[in-house]
């Protein structure tokens, strides 16, 4: 009777090969990934468009009619309610449960020259939302499109149907790259152009008829004033207002806000104002005429201060902004700025966002504000400079609060109450900070670009926003070169090397570090050189060039010591200790790590102290003292204000789980691994995910749960393949082989061991390669003998 192997893989959709398995059963989670659940809110006052909404829902249903395409393009004039109709349909479809895989939403801002999103960049966002790690997103448009379509096709085949919503799409043939190729995925597109070349079901939104326009105006008015009778009383005037607005929902909502401001104002009075605006703006094209006229009526009723703030807001570089940032542009107090923003929000000229205190301008409103800024001779350069300086100062202070030791913090009352507050501010402003640095570079403001790039990239690196960090660092490096600022160029190059390392681009990482080192040696900047050497050691460590890594870290530690930088020295010592642990020089590693932890503790750097304790725990475990190591891990994890950055905590939890496993506390190890696994997946760290899955599999082996072990090992192999970690892949293949041998699957086990031996040889780990070849020989000679006959050989 032949052996029968079954792998039941749960919790994911796989886009690559599965290393081992004869029968693979995929069971996906009941709930979609959070990355696929983001959809803007629909309006509570939606009116009209009933026929179009029903057509959309019919096309989105799981079994649409044969004559309906899986792609629907909703086109129409600016402000005609295209986005709102699409959102109403998408929310309804999700509520019906038609898309268990969730929804992907991208606003391409196709008609905003400064903010439009290219199809290539949009694909990067979509792939990241689908769970593709940034380092595995191809650089080219065509390649990204192929991965995107493959991912959606795989999800559809696994029963995880996805809805793709592409908003504000421009007229470009490249938009076809964003369209799925499978029959399962549905796509909603909104555009001001018909996009006939897409061969999709087309819905063109004309102006609202008088009755639906009245319904929308009345609903928007009664949402604020439930008993307001004006639309029903002045029916003829309401019809005229609808006609003057071209039946455009956005314009009608703005008019409703004007009526809300003055409850006694007759519709006839507003109609006369709108007619006057039309006469002055008659030269504008029909597409913009009604909306611009509505904006003009609203804008004319602003006070001088309201109008000034409204114009200045279009200068903000990010997708949304805080009250404090607006105050910097406006040049007045936060309280006064907030009052004016609330006035503008009532007129729909800005929109309040969650959490309260953040705001956004509609893209059309922003364009109108830009036109008015050009028409009025405002002195806005000073305000913009204040805003960028504000971002630099706040980011610097937030990073100091988050990353610097307590002893180095200013003695006066801090701007951020604690590290959590600093992290929250950085997260809220992340997109704006990236946009500000890149805008400064494009505007040839090299000094400001570099000033922003240094702290902004530090946060992005630590928080593992690697693609954003790469963009900011690239801009900062180019600006520093143009500005002939070699010292900052070296610092940013070294940071780029760290980003490349985390993206598993190790050769690029080492090259970037050596460029930084060369500049530092030329400048004779010892402290900067020490930092670059310390970072180089990290990349050499990941290349498994451990002796070279120890030499780089040790040289860095001496330089930091001579420069009087004890925190830098402790960091280099801690890195040295981790590499010595990999070299199995655990006694030496423990001494170095003890020294590093004492320095961190004495200087009040709880973050560094926590990390050093975790590294010391790992060395202690490898020295055979598992119980002592468990205590050290607990101190590191339980330390208040210690491992606050999620990725740091996940790494420590994963190491803690390894120690718990060595101590025989298997269920506790699984609990720690589950928390770490969730964080790694959320951050897109496939290598961290792979290592955690592999360690979970080893726990299951110790529990004798071989089927579960095989499933977890297989998942880990998939992640290692995507993470481009050949050495980790080799170790995982070897671990899987042991589980397969326990199940009597000798042939499969030998295949995996042979692959492992080859990978060990390719990565230069000759000792592991020799051990694996020896194991292969023994398995062949003891054909059919399970792992218990070879206890201790792993």
PDB file of C-alpha atoms in Angstrom, residues 505-617:
ATOM      1  CA  UNK A 505      17.965  43.715  -1.482  1.00  0.00           C
ATOM      2  CA  UNK A 506      21.222  42.882   0.278  1.00  0.00           C
ATOM      3  CA  UNK A 507      23.688  43.644  -2.527  1.00  0.00           C
ATOM      4  CA  UNK A 508      22.179  47.095  -3.046  1.00  0.00           C
ATOM      5  CA  UNK A 509      22.236  47.562   0.710  1.00  0.00           C
ATOM      6  CA  UNK A 510      25.949  46.830   1.002  1.00  0.00           C
ATOM      7  CA  UNK A 511      26.755  49.102  -1.957  1.00  0.00           C
ATOM      8  CA  UNK A 512      24.834  51.993  -0.388  1.00  0.00           C
ATOM      9  CA  UNK A 513      26.696  51.530   2.906  1.00  0.00           C
ATOM     10  CA  UNK A 514      30.099  51.466   1.219  1.00  0.00           C
ATOM     11  CA  UNK A 515      29.241  54.694  -0.643  1.00  0.00           C
ATOM     12  CA  UNK A 516      28.354  56.293   2.692  1.00  0.00           C
ATOM     13  CA  UNK A 517      31.547  54.988   4.314  1.00  0.00           C
ATOM     14  CA  UNK A 518      33.685  56.361   1.468  1.00  0.00           C
ATOM     15  CA  UNK A 519      32.182  59.841   1.896  1.00  0.00           C
ATOM     16  CA  UNK A 520      32.615  59.749   5.690  1.00  0.00           C
ATOM     17  CA  UNK A 521      36.262  58.737   5.410  1.00  0.00           C
ATOM     18  CA  UNK A 522      36.873  61.548   2.929  1.00  0.00           C
ATOM     19  CA  UNK A 523      35.209  64.056   5.261  1.00  0.00           C
ATOM     20  CA  UNK A 524      37.000  62.554   8.301  1.00  0.00           C
ATOM     21  CA  UNK A 525      33.659  62.476  10.149  1.00  0.00           C
ATOM     22  CA  UNK A 526      34.286  59.781  12.739  1.00  0.00           C
ATOM     23  CA  UNK A 527      30.824  59.643  14.304  1.00  0.00           C
ATOM     24  CA  UNK A 528      29.079  59.474  10.932  1.00  0.00           C
ATOM     25  CA  UNK A 529      31.573  56.828   9.846  1.00  0.00           C
ATOM     26  CA  UNK A 530      30.800  54.808  12.962  1.00  0.00           C
ATOM     27  CA  UNK A 531      27.094  54.888  12.148  1.00  0.00           C
ATOM     28  CA  UNK A 532      27.673  53.792   8.570  1.00  0.00           C
ATOM     29  CA  UNK A 533      29.932  50.922   9.701  1.00  0.00           C
ATOM     30  CA  UNK A 534      27.360  49.812  12.249  1.00  0.00           C
ATOM     31  CA  UNK A 535      24.673  49.722   9.566  1.00  0.00           C
ATOM     32  CA  UNK A 536      27.012  47.891   7.185  1.00  0.00           C
ATOM     33  CA  UNK A 537      27.468  45.208   9.824  1.00  0.00           C
ATOM     34  CA  UNK A 538      23.716  44.559   9.840  1.00  0.00           C
ATOM     35  CA  UNK A 539      23.705  43.901   6.098  1.00  0.00           C
ATOM     36  CA  UNK A 540      26.805  41.706   6.298  1.00  0.00           C
ATOM     37  CA  UNK A 541      25.072  39.754   9.064  1.00  0.00           C
ATOM     38  CA  UNK A 542      22.096  39.091   6.789  1.00  0.00           C
ATOM     39  CA  UNK A 543      24.498  37.998   4.042  1.00  0.00           C
ATOM     40  CA  UNK A 544      25.811  35.491   6.624  1.00  0.00           C
ATOM     41  CA  UNK A 545      29.249  37.090   6.512  1.00  0.00           C
ATOM     42  CA  UNK A 546      29.369  36.951  10.278  1.00  0.00           C
ATOM     43  CA  UNK A 547      33.091  37.517  10.842  1.00  0.00           C
ATOM     44  CA  UNK A 548      33.021  40.603   8.614  1.00  0.00           C
ATOM     45  CA  UNK A 549      29.903  41.828  10.424  1.00  0.00           C
ATOM     46  CA  UNK A 550      31.605  41.460  13.833  1.00  0.00           C
ATOM     47  CA  UNK A 551      34.605  43.401  12.538  1.00  0.00           C
ATOM     48  CA  UNK A 552      32.369  46.242  11.249  1.00  0.00           C
ATOM     49  CA  UNK A 553      30.380  46.446  14.485  1.00  0.00           C
ATOM     50  CA  UNK A 554      33.515  46.310  16.641  1.00  0.00           C
ATOM     51  CA  UNK A 555      35.187  49.107  14.657  1.00  0.00           C
ATOM     52  CA  UNK A 556      31.987  51.147  14.947  1.00  0.00           C
ATOM     53  CA  UNK A 557      31.878  50.613  18.721  1.00  0.00           C
ATOM     54  CA  UNK A 558      35.445  51.906  19.114  1.00  0.00           C
ATOM     55  CA  UNK A 559      34.709  54.975  16.987  1.00  0.00           C
ATOM     56  CA  UNK A 560      31.542  55.748  18.928  1.00  0.00           C
ATOM     57  CA  UNK A 561      33.512  55.444  22.137  1.00  0.00           C
ATOM     58  CA  UNK A 562      36.175  57.882  20.938  1.00  0.00           C
ATOM     59  CA  UNK A 563      33.453  60.306  19.812  1.00  0.00           C
ATOM     60  CA  UNK A 564      31.821  60.158  23.249  1.00  0.00           C
ATOM     61  CA  UNK A 565      28.614  58.651  21.867  1.00  0.00           C
ATOM     62  CA  UNK A 566      27.800  55.996  24.453  1.00  0.00           C
ATOM     63  CA  UNK A 567      24.369  55.208  22.988  1.00  0.00           C
ATOM     64  CA  UNK A 568      25.970  54.588  19.599  1.00  0.00           C
ATOM     65  CA  UNK A 569      28.590  52.413  21.255  1.00  0.00           C
ATOM     66  CA  UNK A 570      25.921  50.382  23.071  1.00  0.00           C
ATOM     67  CA  UNK A 571      24.038  49.893  19.799  1.00  0.00           C
ATOM     68  CA  UNK A 572      27.177  48.614  18.054  1.00  0.00           C
ATOM     69  CA  UNK A 573      27.931  46.310  20.992  1.00  0.00           C
ATOM     70  CA  UNK A 574      24.396  44.944  20.927  1.00  0.00           C
ATOM     71  CA  UNK A 575      24.705  44.203  17.210  1.00  0.00           C
ATOM     72  CA  UNK A 576      28.072  42.563  17.831  1.00  0.00           C
ATOM     73  CA  UNK A 577      26.489  40.339  20.471  1.00  0.00           C
ATOM     74  CA  UNK A 578      23.722  39.193  18.126  1.00  0.00           C
ATOM     75  CA  UNK A 579      26.245  38.210  15.464  1.00  0.00           C
ATOM     76  CA  UNK A 580      28.442  36.401  18.002  1.00  0.00           C
ATOM     77  CA  UNK A 581      25.358  34.416  19.005  1.00  0.00           C
ATOM     78  CA  UNK A 582      24.943  33.309  15.381  1.00  0.00           C
ATOM     79  CA  UNK A 583      28.593  32.226  15.450  1.00  0.00           C
ATOM     80  CA  UNK A 584      27.765  30.121  18.572  1.00  0.00           C
ATOM     81  CA  UNK A 585      30.226  32.155  20.643  1.00  0.00           C
ATOM     82  CA  UNK A 586      27.550  32.500  23.305  1.00  0.00           C
ATOM     83  CA  UNK A 587      29.812  33.263  26.283  1.00  0.00           C
ATOM     84  CA  UNK A 588      31.455  36.124  24.432  1.00  0.00           C
ATOM     85  CA  UNK A 589      28.069  37.287  23.136  1.00  0.00           C
ATOM     86  CA  UNK A 590      26.623  37.345  26.640  1.00  0.00           C
ATOM     87  CA  UNK A 591      29.478  39.499  27.956  1.00  0.00           C
ATOM     88  CA  UNK A 592      29.077  42.027  25.159  1.00  0.00           C
ATOM     89  CA  UNK A 593      25.299  42.140  25.526  1.00  0.00           C
ATOM     90  CA  UNK A 594      25.524  42.580  29.313  1.00  0.00           C
ATOM     91  CA  UNK A 595      27.752  45.588  28.728  1.00  0.00           C
ATOM     92  CA  UNK A 596      25.397  47.065  26.113  1.00  0.00           C
ATOM     93  CA  UNK A 597      22.322  46.611  28.313  1.00  0.00           C
ATOM     94  CA  UNK A 598      24.020  48.348  31.249  1.00  0.00           C
ATOM     95  CA  UNK A 599      24.876  51.365  29.103  1.00  0.00           C
ATOM     96  CA  UNK A 600      21.322  51.614  27.747  1.00  0.00           C
ATOM     97  CA  UNK A 601      19.841  51.338  31.242  1.00  0.00           C
ATOM     98  CA  UNK A 602      22.215  53.893  32.745  1.00  0.00           C
ATOM     99  CA  UNK A 603      21.447  56.424  30.015  1.00  0.00           C
ATOM    100  CA  UNK A 604      17.698  55.856  30.247  1.00  0.00           C
ATOM    101  CA  UNK A 605      17.297  54.384  26.762  1.00  0.00           C
ATOM    102  CA  UNK A 606      14.537  51.897  27.563  1.00  0.00           C
ATOM    103  CA  UNK A 607      14.041  51.006  23.938  1.00  0.00           C
ATOM    104  CA  UNK A 608      17.679  50.044  23.487  1.00  0.00           C
ATOM    105  CA  UNK A 609      17.674  48.346  26.895  1.00  0.00           C
ATOM    106  CA  UNK A 610      14.660  46.206  25.940  1.00  0.00           C
ATOM    107  CA  UNK A 611      16.254  45.163  22.659  1.00  0.00           C
ATOM    108  CA  UNK A 612      19.565  44.337  24.340  1.00  0.00           C
ATOM    109  CA  UNK A 613      17.766  42.234  26.957  1.00  0.00           C
ATOM    110  CA  UNK A 614      16.013  40.317  24.199  1.00  0.00           C
ATOM    111  CA  UNK A 615      19.319  39.645  22.446  1.00  0.00           C
ATOM    112  CA  UNK A 616      20.895  38.614  25.755  1.00  0.00           C
ATOM    113  CA  UNK A 617      17.989  36.242  26.342  1.00  0.00           C
TER     114      UNK A 617
END
